[in-house]
Amino acid sequence: MKLSRLLVSAVACVALLACSKPPVAQGGHPNLILTKAGVAAIRAELGSVPLFDQSVAAAVELVDAEIALGIDTPVPVHFSGGYTHKRHKQNFIVAEKAGMLYHILGDEKYAQYVRDMLMQYEALYKTLPVHPQKRSYAPGKLFWQCLNDSNWLVYMAQAYDAIYDWLPADERDLLEANLFRPFADYISLENPQFYNRVHNHSTWGNAAVGMIGLVMKDDELIERALYGIEDDGLAMGLKDDDGGWIKMPGQKAGFLANLEEPFSPDGYYTEGPYYQRYAMYPFLIFALAMHNAQPERGILEYSDGVLLKAVDALLNLSDADGEFFALNDAQKGMSYYTSSLVTAVNIAYHYGAGNPGLLSIAERQGEVLLADAGLAVAKGIAAGQAEPFAKRSVNLGDGPDGSQGGVAVLRAADEALTLVFKYSAQGLSHGHYDKLSFSLFERGDEVLQDYGLVRFVNIEQKGGGNYLPENKTWAKQTVAHNTLVQNRGSHFGGDYDTGSRHHSELHFYDDSRADIQIASAVERNAYPGTELRRTMAVVTTAQSAKPLVLDLLRVRSDAANQYDLPFYYHGQLLESDASVTQLTPLRPLGDSAGYQHLWLEAAGRPAGEQTQLTWLNAGKFYTLTSAVTEADELLFTRLGSNDPNFNLRRDAGFMLRRDGVADTVFASVIEPHGSYSPVSESSTQPRPAVAGVTVVVDTQAYTAVSVAYQSGQQQLLIVANDSADSSVEHQLTIGEQSYQWRGGYFFGTR
Amino acid sequence: MKLSRLLVSAVACVALLACSKPPVAQGGHPNLILTKAGVAAIRAELGSVPLFDQSVAAAVELVDAEIALGIDTPVPVHFSGGYTHKRHKQNFIVAEKAGMLYHILGDEKYAQYVRDMLMQYEALYKTLPVHPQKRSYAPGKLFWQCLNDSNWLVYMAQAYDAIYDWLPADERDLLEANLFRPFADYISLENPQFYNRVHNHSTWGNAAVGMIGLVMKDDELIERALYGIEDDGLAMGLKDDDGGWIKMPGQKAGFLANLEEPFSPDGYYTEGPYYQRYAMYPFLIFALAMHNAQPERGILEYSDGVLLKAVDALLNLSDADGEFFALNDAQKGMSYYTSSLVTAVNIAYHYGAGNPGLLSIAERQGEVLLADAGLAVAKGIAAGQAEPFAKRSVNLGDGPDGSQGGVAVLRAADEALTLVFKYSAQGLSHGHYDKLSFSLFERGDEVLQDYGLVRFVNIEQKGGGNYLPENKTWAKQTVAHNTLVQNRGSHFGGDYDTGSRHHSELHFYDDSRADIQIASAVERNAYPGTELRRTMAVVTTAQSAKPLVLDLLRVRSDAANQYDLPFYYHGQLLESDASVTQLTPLRPLGDSAGYQHLWLEAAGRPAGEQTQLTWLNAGKFYTLTSAVTEADELLFTRLGSNDPNFNLRRDAGFMLRRDGVADTVFASVIEPHGSYSPVSESSTQPRPAVAGVTVVVDTQAYTAVSVAYQSGQQQLLIVANDSADSSVEHQLTIGEQSYQWRGGYFFGTR
């Protein structure tokens, strides 16, 4: 049967049930996500709010199919990707939806299904040893890690809440004594190294304990959720298997600590958007549960409402297709279409300021939460209140007080071009060693990429779906990113402790002008004795049909070094104006710090003081124009050496190498231009509009770069290296021309 | 202004003009594509047939923008991709549309525009030497090759036809004397090596001369178009720069010869669909012009209506996204959305049997021809007559009488899986040396690829957009395809003359069963002394959620050889059950016949008598299961060595190597299974349903292969090697079981 027909009949059934209006259950539950008032409102509106009805119909389809299949709670055996893992995961997802459906449709078969499943878990759980797969620093019982056990409890608490009032008291007692209480204790008291830290793992653990505590009205569990375990007995300096600290001096624990520390006041989550997306669900779901059950605690409004701000920040950390930027460990392709973002967008709309832009995202998601917030969103859409979610340039501070560096997202022409400039802190154990790196998108297409992670999440064939060795040896290393490498070593020597003590610093950020969106940041600790100052801008000019990127990377060092600046492009190389020789045989570019994974495919020397490289990707042309010296080497790399299990993609890279200098400036323009269609076989503007880029000044105080266009026009960018204070007046004479301005930079026609 | 708004206003303008009803022009013109009756009908319907109105509006937008820009007819300088090439190409496209608009809208500005442009060409052309870029065996004057000059004349003849009656006689005389007649003579009499052969180039030339001959009512030109030049003075055995023959003994020339020779009775065009798509336009446009101007010749109905059948064949040679299979030289991405297919589909519908399936393709194309045929299509769509264009399995014979091998397209589950099995003739100068090769598609995704060509059509940076050296050294070579290579040499030694004397032979083809679609063919000449017999089937079975491919390649040889069987997969390798070692450094796999372009990334030995390889592409899993011997080598290749200009994609390959045997059987199953979503991060069925494949019989008479599934079930395919005659009864005992059947094969449960 086609989905559309299924939906129609399911909606018809929903409408029918709505008419028969079964009584709203009495008692104190549900009161976590779905509330008694919400149930009443939903029943009143059922059959008249299309997106809500569709979401109910989809849930009915899913849950009814599972009911028909029968409940299976197998003895745990597998890693993620394997059967028992996937079955237990599916169980908690389905049980939570069944609980919602019981209230929305008033059909007891859903309550019965949840009860039967929980009873099977009660019988199973009390027999379970620790999970047989021992790869985690905190193995769970149902799953190979406590993290997944916590996922289970966050969802099952909602399912239990849904049928709480319907269940006989003796069955509740049985479930709480043999399943929920021991389960909560196992992931917290018995695994403090998992539970009692600042990490997305702990957030899940805290939320799980808190959610079940709320259902059970167990204040001790709620306190444990909010504030952690007071005496965890953990050794100071303990680390997890990703190298992340478990315990540091003065460190707080619990849900509130997890809310305070990783989120900046702008709502940026220090691990990056991929993990923020994962953590948002327990953050929001527990905060909302607290809001409904104990509103006097003000958890949803905690820390100036940072949780709702975080939803906005997260949406802004996505490309035009809604895919999250791959900052730090991140699997590409993850987007705001994921179910945790449905929850996040719904809650942010309903409990926040009712931003109509969120409605258009919910429309794209095509699904709403089966609770009060989802109804509000679906009604807003039905009322035609949706507006486009306009993404503009944004600068998000990192760290608890927003002063530990950050991430600037520079956008031009309604996401036609999006530059992601990372000058953040380390990002906890999922952080990469890539200070002042960037990635670039033309609408939803990656132009210059951040590699992401080396992991095939939930694909069993690849190391059980877990992190692969190349994540450490390649993805986290500096050379895997579009940023500067000194002497073929990673930032902070690739040392997590050192990296975690430092962060880059914002020099200036300005998105107030139509012709330029710009950010500048400094890194002084990645290589002791070396200062890196990178200024990146998205420029909109009549000289070029599309916006382009200006990249000015200034290096000051105590000593002469070898500097490598890679650009990881996608697609087919079309032309280089350099003298390039392909190498045979292919050898790795180095033996450590990620270099061991790069084949050196070809090498060349620039023909003059400029070099241009043009490539084609997804029907669009791109040209990188760089100021070079004749001594520079141009290296063409291909990922994949020392990769015995084919864990790495065979991606291309272009690297500028400058050796034997202490102070230097790398100046480049990245220009998207034209298009090519394999259907019409016609190309438009296959050549760049930029003719060259030249460093015209580089002093202690100022660095200036000039961009020349084919038209003969020139533009000038001057960065004031010493001060970005907008009250400070600068004056610089270049040639016969004198430039005067206030603040960190000058940009204009030369 | 948004396109939608532009369309609305243009349609409004169309409707307005329709109301004012300017008089239909008097005289004998137009009478090529657009006819006087057509003009009257179009004017009567204008404003009431949406797709036609949209197409008019789009043409108005295009032409009006060009009129505003002004006419430019630059002195020719560039290769394809360069400015003068693109400008002259744009000119003829716009002029043809302007001519149509003049009649449809009755606005003289369009006639004036065509006249002005033609007059500029008259002034230019008489001054022109041969084009300065001398890379073609037949340089043009406006363009670097006569081929493009012919394109120009085919379109300009239509533009001239449109304004013929409107032009003063003296201007017509001027144009004909100084432009059209010398132009037609140049591409024919002065370039017989281009004009007087059987080749898509000549088809364009013939059509060009014929079209202008029809407008000028010049019988000599029309005869020259239909029958070629009688005494061309060409030397026998002459070749073009692709190595294609220009003149062979007994060879006819002209449009009719070009219609007879390359098309088979099934409508298969021997060069393959990519060039068929290109040639269809002049074939159909000139045939239609003849049909309208001299219907008594019966050109459109010629050779049992092969031209209209060819449109159907061509549409069947596309994947679920409408992209043509890359048989022989073919640029990937070319599809039935290209403008020549708009013409083809419209003409096939209107002048053929009115197949309603063609209307759904026209709907997808979103555009119709601005002539009688386009109106008919748009009216059919408006009347709701469109039906899906159902693609089923099809076997297309190659050669003038359909007996020179062919191409079988095996489809299962409405294009869920499509296997393209090539057992054709050489395919003229665009042919590749890949007897019994195949490619595989899951809906619109390539699973196992044919590389296509090495050329970036109209991208100037890549050799002026022309064929690149690697087209010969890689793309045409046998090892670039999913077929057997003996002793690291290409079929026919890669010799065009030898290849052109032979073709594979069909053993049997059967698409009558629901559980199996199957084709079998033999090749006896690719390697003298060796017989290759390949049987490929698409199997639909309850054992596997998706259809799968059975591949049985039997080799008989006079001598022991080394056999290589490559599979060019897309995507990420997940797992091999063999013992595989990555190699460092990387060296090319060989030094000739395409092997010089393959890096050997890794090599291994199978663990037993089966080997399985699983990969992930575009969110779907695939497993290749092959019967092997322990002496087989498994080679993992990566394209790109000896590629100094980065002309090749860095595509992956897996190769089975079997050495030192004369007779052998390669038996494999290619199984698509499951899916993976990076948004939900969940995988379904990441493991194959197939457990193994075994060759159970291989005698002179029979070859049998058994497929074992994880369920324990087995299926058996027996091929009768000696006879595929359906009247012949076979009997074979395997183990304790006896199998009886009629015809070329048995397939069933074991």
mmCIF file with all atom_site columns, N, CA and C in Angstrom, chain A residues 144-190:
data_model
loop_
_atom_site.group_PDB
_atom_site.id
_atom_site.type_symbol
_atom_site.label_atom_id
_atom_site.label_alt_id
_atom_site.label_comp_id
_atom_site.label_asym_id
_atom_site.label_entity_id
_atom_site.label_seq_id
_atom_site.pdbx_PDB_ins_code
_atom_site.Cartn_x
_atom_site.Cartn_y
_atom_site.Cartn_z
_atom_site.occupancy
_atom_site.B_iso_or_equiv
_atom_site.pdbx_formal_charge
_atom_site.auth_seq_id
_atom_site.auth_comp_id
_atom_site.auth_asym_id
_atom_site.auth_atom_id
_atom_site.pdbx_PDB_model_num
ATOM 1   N N  . TRP A 1 144 ? 26.121 -1.681 24.667 1.00 0.00 ? 144 TRP A N  1
ATOM 2   C CA . TRP A 1 144 ? 27.546 -1.803 24.975 1.00 0.00 ? 144 TRP A CA 1
ATOM 3   C C  . TRP A 1 144 ? 28.086 -0.605 25.747 1.00 0.00 ? 144 TRP A C  1
ATOM 4   N N  . GLN A 1 145 ? 27.319 0.495  25.788 1.00 0.00 ? 145 GLN A N  1
ATOM 5   C CA . GLN A 1 145 ? 27.772 1.619  26.607 1.00 0.00 ? 145 GLN A CA 1
ATOM 6   C C  . GLN A 1 145 ? 26.585 2.217  27.367 1.00 0.00 ? 145 GLN A C  1
ATOM 7   N N  . CYS A 1 146 ? 26.901 2.758  28.555 1.00 0.00 ? 146 CYS A N  1
ATOM 8   C CA . CYS A 1 146 ? 25.887 3.385  29.404 1.00 0.00 ? 146 CYS A CA 1
ATOM 9   C C  . CYS A 1 146 ? 25.131 4.469  28.656 1.00 0.00 ? 146 CYS A C  1
ATOM 10  N N  . LEU A 1 147 ? 25.813 5.098  27.683 1.00 0.00 ? 147 LEU A N  1
ATOM 11  C CA . LEU A 1 147 ? 25.168 6.141  26.906 1.00 0.00 ? 147 LEU A CA 1
ATOM 12  C C  . LEU A 1 147 ? 23.872 5.636  26.291 1.00 0.00 ? 147 LEU A C  1
ATOM 13  N N  . ASN A 1 148 ? 23.914 4.466  25.655 1.00 0.00 ? 148 ASN A N  1
ATOM 14  C CA . ASN A 1 148 ? 22.714 3.942  25.000 1.00 0.00 ? 148 ASN A CA 1
ATOM 15  C C  . ASN A 1 148 ? 21.685 3.477  26.030 1.00 0.00 ? 148 ASN A C  1
ATOM 16  N N  . ASP A 1 149 ? 22.169 2.949  27.152 1.00 0.00 ? 149 ASP A N  1
ATOM 17  C CA . ASP A 1 149 ? 21.241 2.614  28.227 1.00 0.00 ? 149 ASP A CA 1
ATOM 18  C C  . ASP A 1 149 ? 20.491 3.878  28.675 1.00 0.00 ? 149 ASP A C  1
ATOM 19  N N  . SER A 1 150 ? 21.203 4.987  28.713 1.00 0.00 ? 150 SER A N  1
ATOM 20  C CA . SER A 1 150 ? 20.570 6.243  29.122 1.00 0.00 ? 150 SER A CA 1
ATOM 21  C C  . SER A 1 150 ? 19.537 6.700  28.092 1.00 0.00 ? 150 SER A C  1
ATOM 22  N N  . ASN A 1 151 ? 19.875 6.540  26.794 1.00 0.00 ? 151 ASN A N  1
ATOM 23  C CA . ASN A 1 151 ? 18.892 6.835  25.746 1.00 0.00 ? 151 ASN A CA 1
ATOM 24  C C  . ASN A 1 151 ? 17.601 6.077  26.048 1.00 0.00 ? 151 ASN A C  1
ATOM 25  N N  . TRP A 1 152 ? 17.785 4.805  26.340 1.00 0.00 ? 152 TRP A N  1
ATOM 26  C CA . TRP A 1 152 ? 16.638 3.917  26.615 1.00 0.00 ? 152 TRP A CA 1
ATOM 27  C C  . TRP A 1 152 ? 15.779 4.492  27.749 1.00 0.00 ? 152 TRP A C  1
ATOM 28  N N  . LEU A 1 153 ? 16.449 4.913  28.807 1.00 0.00 ? 153 LEU A N  1
ATOM 29  C CA . LEU A 1 153 ? 15.691 5.350  29.988 1.00 0.00 ? 153 LEU A CA 1
ATOM 30  C C  . LEU A 1 153 ? 14.986 6.695  29.747 1.00 0.00 ? 153 LEU A C  1
ATOM 31  N N  . VAL A 1 154 ? 15.630 7.574  28.976 1.00 0.00 ? 154 VAL A N  1
ATOM 32  C CA . VAL A 1 154 ? 14.993 8.865  28.665 1.00 0.00 ? 154 VAL A CA 1
ATOM 33  C C  . VAL A 1 154 ? 13.675 8.623  27.930 1.00 0.00 ? 154 VAL A C  1
ATOM 34  N N  . TYR A 1 155 ? 13.668 7.698  26.989 1.00 0.00 ? 155 TYR A N  1
ATOM 35  C CA . TYR A 1 155 ? 12.448 7.423  26.233 1.00 0.00 ? 155 TYR A CA 1
ATOM 36  C C  . TYR A 1 155 ? 11.453 6.604  27.060 1.00 0.00 ? 155 TYR A C  1
ATOM 37  N N  . MET A 1 156 ? 11.986 5.589  27.742 1.00 0.00 ? 156 MET A N  1
ATOM 38  C CA . MET A 1 156 ? 11.088 4.704  28.482 1.00 0.00 ? 156 MET A CA 1
ATOM 39  C C  . MET A 1 156 ? 10.414 5.434  29.645 1.00 0.00 ? 156 MET A C  1
ATOM 40  N N  . ALA A 1 157 ? 11.088 6.426  30.193 1.00 0.00 ? 157 ALA A N  1
ATOM 41  C CA . ALA A 1 157 ? 10.459 7.228  31.255 1.00 0.00 ? 157 ALA A CA 1
ATOM 42  C C  . ALA A 1 157 ? 9.205  7.900  30.714 1.00 0.00 ? 157 ALA A C  1
ATOM 43  N N  . GLN A 1 158 ? 9.274  8.345  29.461 1.00 0.00 ? 158 GLN A N  1
ATOM 44  C CA . GLN A 1 158 ? 8.093  8.973  28.857 1.00 0.00 ? 158 GLN A CA 1
ATOM 45  C C  . GLN A 1 158 ? 6.993  7.949  28.616 1.00 0.00 ? 158 GLN A C  1
ATOM 46  N N  . ALA A 1 159 ? 7.399  6.752  28.197 1.00 0.00 ? 159 ALA A N  1
ATOM 47  C CA . ALA A 1 159 ? 6.410  5.695  27.971 1.00 0.00 ? 159 ALA A CA 1
ATOM 48  C C  . ALA A 1 159 ? 5.756  5.303  29.292 1.00 0.00 ? 159 ALA A C  1
ATOM 49  N N  . TYR A 1 160 ? 6.582  5.227  30.325 1.00 0.00 ? 160 TYR A N  1
ATOM 50  C CA . TYR A 1 160 ? 6.073  4.853  31.659 1.00 0.00 ? 160 TYR A CA 1
ATOM 51  C C  . TYR A 1 160 ? 5.140  5.947  32.196 1.00 0.00 ? 160 TYR A C  1
ATOM 52  N N  . ASP A 1 161 ? 5.540  7.184  32.010 1.00 0.00 ? 161 ASP A N  1
ATOM 53  C CA . ASP A 1 161 ? 4.704  8.323  32.415 1.00 0.00 ? 161 ASP A CA 1
ATOM 54  C C  . ASP A 1 161 ? 3.328  8.217  31.748 1.00 0.00 ? 161 ASP A C  1
ATOM 55  N N  . ALA A 1 162 ? 3.333  7.811  30.491 1.00 0.00 ? 162 ALA A N  1
ATOM 56  C CA . ALA A 1 162 ? 2.079  7.753  29.733 1.00 0.00 ? 162 ALA A CA 1
ATOM 57  C C  . ALA A 1 162 ? 1.109  6.725  30.319 1.00 0.00 ? 162 ALA A C  1
ATOM 58  N N  . ILE A 1 163 ? 1.648  5.604  30.806 1.00 0.00 ? 163 ILE A N  1
ATOM 59  C CA . ILE A 1 163 ? 0.716  4.565  31.282 1.00 0.00 ? 163 ILE A CA 1
ATOM 60  C C  . ILE A 1 163 ? 0.689  4.488  32.809 1.00 0.00 ? 163 ILE A C  1
ATOM 61  N N  . TYR A 1 164 ? 1.353  5.421  33.459 1.00 0.00 ? 164 TYR A N  1
ATOM 62  C CA . TYR A 1 164 ? 1.493  5.356  34.924 1.00 0.00 ? 164 TYR A CA 1
ATOM 63  C C  . TYR A 1 164 ? 0.133  5.223  35.605 1.00 0.00 ? 164 TYR A C  1
ATOM 64  N N  . ASP A 1 165 ? -0.773 6.121  35.263 1.00 0.00 ? 165 ASP A N  1
ATOM 65  C CA . ASP A 1 165 ? -2.072 6.125  35.940 1.00 0.00 ? 165 ASP A CA 1
ATOM 66  C C  . ASP A 1 165 ? -2.919 4.906  35.568 1.00 0.00 ? 165 ASP A C  1
ATOM 67  N N  . TRP A 1 166 ? -2.623 4.357  34.413 1.00 0.00 ? 166 TRP A N  1
ATOM 68  C CA . TRP A 1 166 ? -3.402 3.215  33.916 1.00 0.00 ? 166 TRP A CA 1
ATOM 69  C C  . TRP A 1 166 ? -2.952 1.896  34.557 1.00 0.00 ? 166 TRP A C  1
ATOM 70  N N  . LEU A 1 167 ? -1.657 1.875  34.974 1.00 0.00 ? 167 LEU A N  1
ATOM 71  C CA . LEU A 1 167 ? -1.085 0.638  35.514 1.00 0.00 ? 167 LEU A CA 1
ATOM 72  C C  . LEU A 1 167 ? -1.583 0.388  36.940 1.00 0.00 ? 167 LEU A C  1
ATOM 73  N N  . PRO A 1 168 ? -1.831 -0.871 37.295 1.00 0.00 ? 168 PRO A N  1
ATOM 74  C CA . PRO A 1 168 ? -2.106 -1.182 38.707 1.00 0.00 ? 168 PRO A CA 1
ATOM 75  C C  . PRO A 1 168 ? -0.873 -0.855 39.558 1.00 0.00 ? 168 PRO A C  1
ATOM 76  N N  . ALA A 1 169 ? -1.118 -0.471 40.811 1.00 0.00 ? 169 ALA A N  1
ATOM 77  C CA . ALA A 1 169 ? -0.018 -0.058 41.695 1.00 0.00 ? 169 ALA A CA 1
ATOM 78  C C  . ALA A 1 169 ? 1.006  -1.165 41.876 1.00 0.00 ? 169 ALA A C  1
ATOM 79  N N  . ASP A 1 170 ? 0.569  -2.417 41.913 1.00 0.00 ? 170 ASP A N  1
ATOM 80  C CA . ASP A 1 170 ? 1.547  -3.481 42.147 1.00 0.00 ? 170 ASP A CA 1
ATOM 81  C C  . ASP A 1 170 ? 2.489  -3.653 40.952 1.00 0.00 ? 170 ASP A C  1
ATOM 82  N N  . GLU A 1 171 ? 1.968  -3.403 39.775 1.00 0.00 ? 171 GLU A N  1
ATOM 83  C CA . GLU A 1 171 ? 2.846  -3.495 38.596 1.00 0.00 ? 171 GLU A CA 1
ATOM 84  C C  . GLU A 1 171 ? 3.831  -2.336 38.582 1.00 0.00 ? 171 GLU A C  1
ATOM 85  N N  . ARG A 1 172 ? 3.384  -1.170 38.968 1.00 0.00 ? 172 ARG A N  1
ATOM 86  C CA . ARG A 1 172 ? 4.318  -0.029 39.080 1.00 0.00 ? 172 ARG A CA 1
ATOM 87  C C  . ARG A 1 172 ? 5.420  -0.346 40.079 1.00 0.00 ? 172 ARG A C  1
ATOM 88  N N  . ASP A 1 173 ? 5.023  -0.900 41.217 1.00 0.00 ? 173 ASP A N  1
ATOM 89  C CA . ASP A 1 173 ? 6.018  -1.234 42.246 1.00 0.00 ? 173 ASP A CA 1
ATOM 90  C C  . ASP A 1 173 ? 7.058  -2.206 41.703 1.00 0.00 ? 173 ASP A C  1
ATOM 91  N N  . LEU A 1 174 ? 6.558  -3.192 40.974 1.00 0.00 ? 174 LEU A N  1
ATOM 92  C CA . LEU A 1 174 ? 7.456  -4.193 40.406 1.00 0.00 ? 174 LEU A CA 1
ATOM 93  C C  . LEU A 1 174 ? 8.445  -3.544 39.427 1.00 0.00 ? 174 LEU A C  1
ATOM 94  N N  . LEU A 1 175 ? 7.919  -2.717 38.531 1.00 0.00 ? 175 LEU A N  1
ATOM 95  C CA . LEU A 1 175 ? 8.777  -2.064 37.522 1.00 0.00 ? 175 LEU A CA 1
ATOM 96  C C  . LEU A 1 175 ? 9.793  -1.148 38.204 1.00 0.00 ? 175 LEU A C  1
ATOM 97  N N  . GLU A 1 176 ? 9.356  -0.420 39.175 1.00 0.00 ? 176 GLU A N  1
ATOM 98  C CA . GLU A 1 176 ? 10.268 0.539  39.805 1.00 0.00 ? 176 GLU A CA 1
ATOM 99  C C  . GLU A 1 176 ? 11.346 -0.166 40.621 1.00 0.00 ? 176 GLU A C  1
ATOM 100 N N  . ALA A 1 177 ? 10.917 -1.240 41.321 1.00 0.00 ? 177 ALA A N  1
ATOM 101 C CA . ALA A 1 177 ? 11.881 -1.941 42.187 1.00 0.00 ? 177 ALA A CA 1
ATOM 102 C C  . ALA A 1 177 ? 12.902 -2.735 41.372 1.00 0.00 ? 177 ALA A C  1
ATOM 103 N N  . ASN A 1 178 ? 12.454 -3.373 40.285 1.00 0.00 ? 178 ASN A N  1
ATOM 104 C CA . ASN A 1 178 ? 13.349 -4.294 39.565 1.00 0.00 ? 178 ASN A CA 1
ATOM 105 C C  . ASN A 1 178 ? 13.939 -3.728 38.278 1.00 0.00 ? 178 ASN A C  1
ATOM 106 N N  . LEU A 1 179 ? 13.327 -2.684 37.766 1.00 0.00 ? 179 LEU A N  1
ATOM 107 C CA . LEU A 1 179 ? 13.808 -2.177 36.487 1.00 0.00 ? 179 LEU A CA 1
ATOM 108 C C  . LEU A 1 179 ? 14.304 -0.730 36.602 1.00 0.00 ? 179 LEU A C  1
ATOM 109 N N  . PHE A 1 180 ? 13.387 0.177  36.896 1.00 0.00 ? 180 PHE A N  1
ATOM 110 C CA . PHE A 1 180 ? 13.765 1.591  36.771 1.00 0.00 ? 180 PHE A CA 1
ATOM 111 C C  . PHE A 1 180 ? 14.783 2.065  37.810 1.00 0.00 ? 180 PHE A C  1
ATOM 112 N N  . ARG A 1 181 ? 14.565 1.683  39.062 1.00 0.00 ? 181 ARG A N  1
ATOM 113 C CA . ARG A 1 181 ? 15.495 2.159  40.100 1.00 0.00 ? 181 ARG A CA 1
ATOM 114 C C  . ARG A 1 181 ? 16.888 1.548  39.895 1.00 0.00 ? 181 ARG A C  1
ATOM 115 N N  . PRO A 1 182 ? 16.978 0.210  39.731 1.00 0.00 ? 182 PRO A N  1
ATOM 116 C CA . PRO A 1 182 ? 18.319 -0.343 39.478 1.00 0.00 ? 182 PRO A CA 1
ATOM 117 C C  . PRO A 1 182 ? 18.945 0.191  38.192 1.00 0.00 ? 182 PRO A C  1
ATOM 118 N N  . PHE A 1 183 ? 18.118 0.431  37.209 1.00 0.00 ? 183 PHE A N  1
ATOM 119 C CA . PHE A 1 183 ? 18.612 0.958  35.943 1.00 0.00 ? 183 PHE A CA 1
ATOM 120 C C  . PHE A 1 183 ? 19.224 2.344  36.165 1.00 0.00 ? 183 PHE A C  1
ATOM 121 N N  . ALA A 1 184 ? 18.489 3.192  36.862 1.00 0.00 ? 184 ALA A N  1
ATOM 122 C CA . ALA A 1 184 ? 18.974 4.555  37.143 1.00 0.00 ? 184 ALA A CA 1
ATOM 123 C C  . ALA A 1 184 ? 20.240 4.515  37.993 1.00 0.00 ? 184 ALA A C  1
ATOM 124 N N  . ASP A 1 185 ? 20.270 3.617  38.945 1.00 0.00 ? 185 ASP A N  1
ATOM 125 C CA . ASP A 1 185 ? 21.462 3.526  39.794 1.00 0.00 ? 185 ASP A CA 1
ATOM 126 C C  . ASP A 1 185 ? 22.670 3.022  39.011 1.00 0.00 ? 185 ASP A C  1
ATOM 127 N N  . TYR A 1 186 ? 22.407 2.066  38.122 1.00 0.00 ? 186 TYR A N  1
ATOM 128 C CA . TYR A 1 186 ? 23.526 1.513  37.367 1.00 0.00 ? 186 TYR A CA 1
ATOM 129 C C  . TYR A 1 186 ? 24.226 2.575  36.529 1.00 0.00 ? 186 TYR A C  1
ATOM 130 N N  . ILE A 1 187 ? 23.445 3.387  35.834 1.00 0.00 ? 187 ILE A N  1
ATOM 131 C CA . ILE A 1 187 ? 24.086 4.376  34.954 1.00 0.00 ? 187 ILE A CA 1
ATOM 132 C C  . ILE A 1 187 ? 24.620 5.586  35.721 1.00 0.00 ? 187 ILE A C  1
ATOM 133 N N  . SER A 1 188 ? 24.301 5.673  37.008 1.00 0.00 ? 188 SER A N  1
ATOM 134 C CA . SER A 1 188 ? 24.799 6.827  37.770 1.00 0.00 ? 188 SER A CA 1
ATOM 135 C C  . SER A 1 188 ? 25.762 6.375  38.867 1.00 0.00 ? 188 SER A C  1
ATOM 136 N N  . LEU A 1 189 ? 25.213 5.789  39.934 1.00 0.00 ? 189 LEU A N  1
ATOM 137 C CA . LEU A 1 189 ? 26.061 5.428  41.078 1.00 0.00 ? 189 LEU A CA 1
ATOM 138 C C  . LEU A 1 189 ? 27.125 4.407  40.691 1.00 0.00 ? 189 LEU A C  1
ATOM 139 N N  . GLU A 1 190 ? 26.736 3.464  39.838 1.00 0.00 ? 190 GLU A N  1
ATOM 140 C CA . GLU A 1 190 ? 27.705 2.414  39.504 1.00 0.00 ? 190 GLU A CA 1
ATOM 141 C C  . GLU A 1 190 ? 28.636 2.817  38.355 1.00 0.00 ? 190 GLU A C  1
#
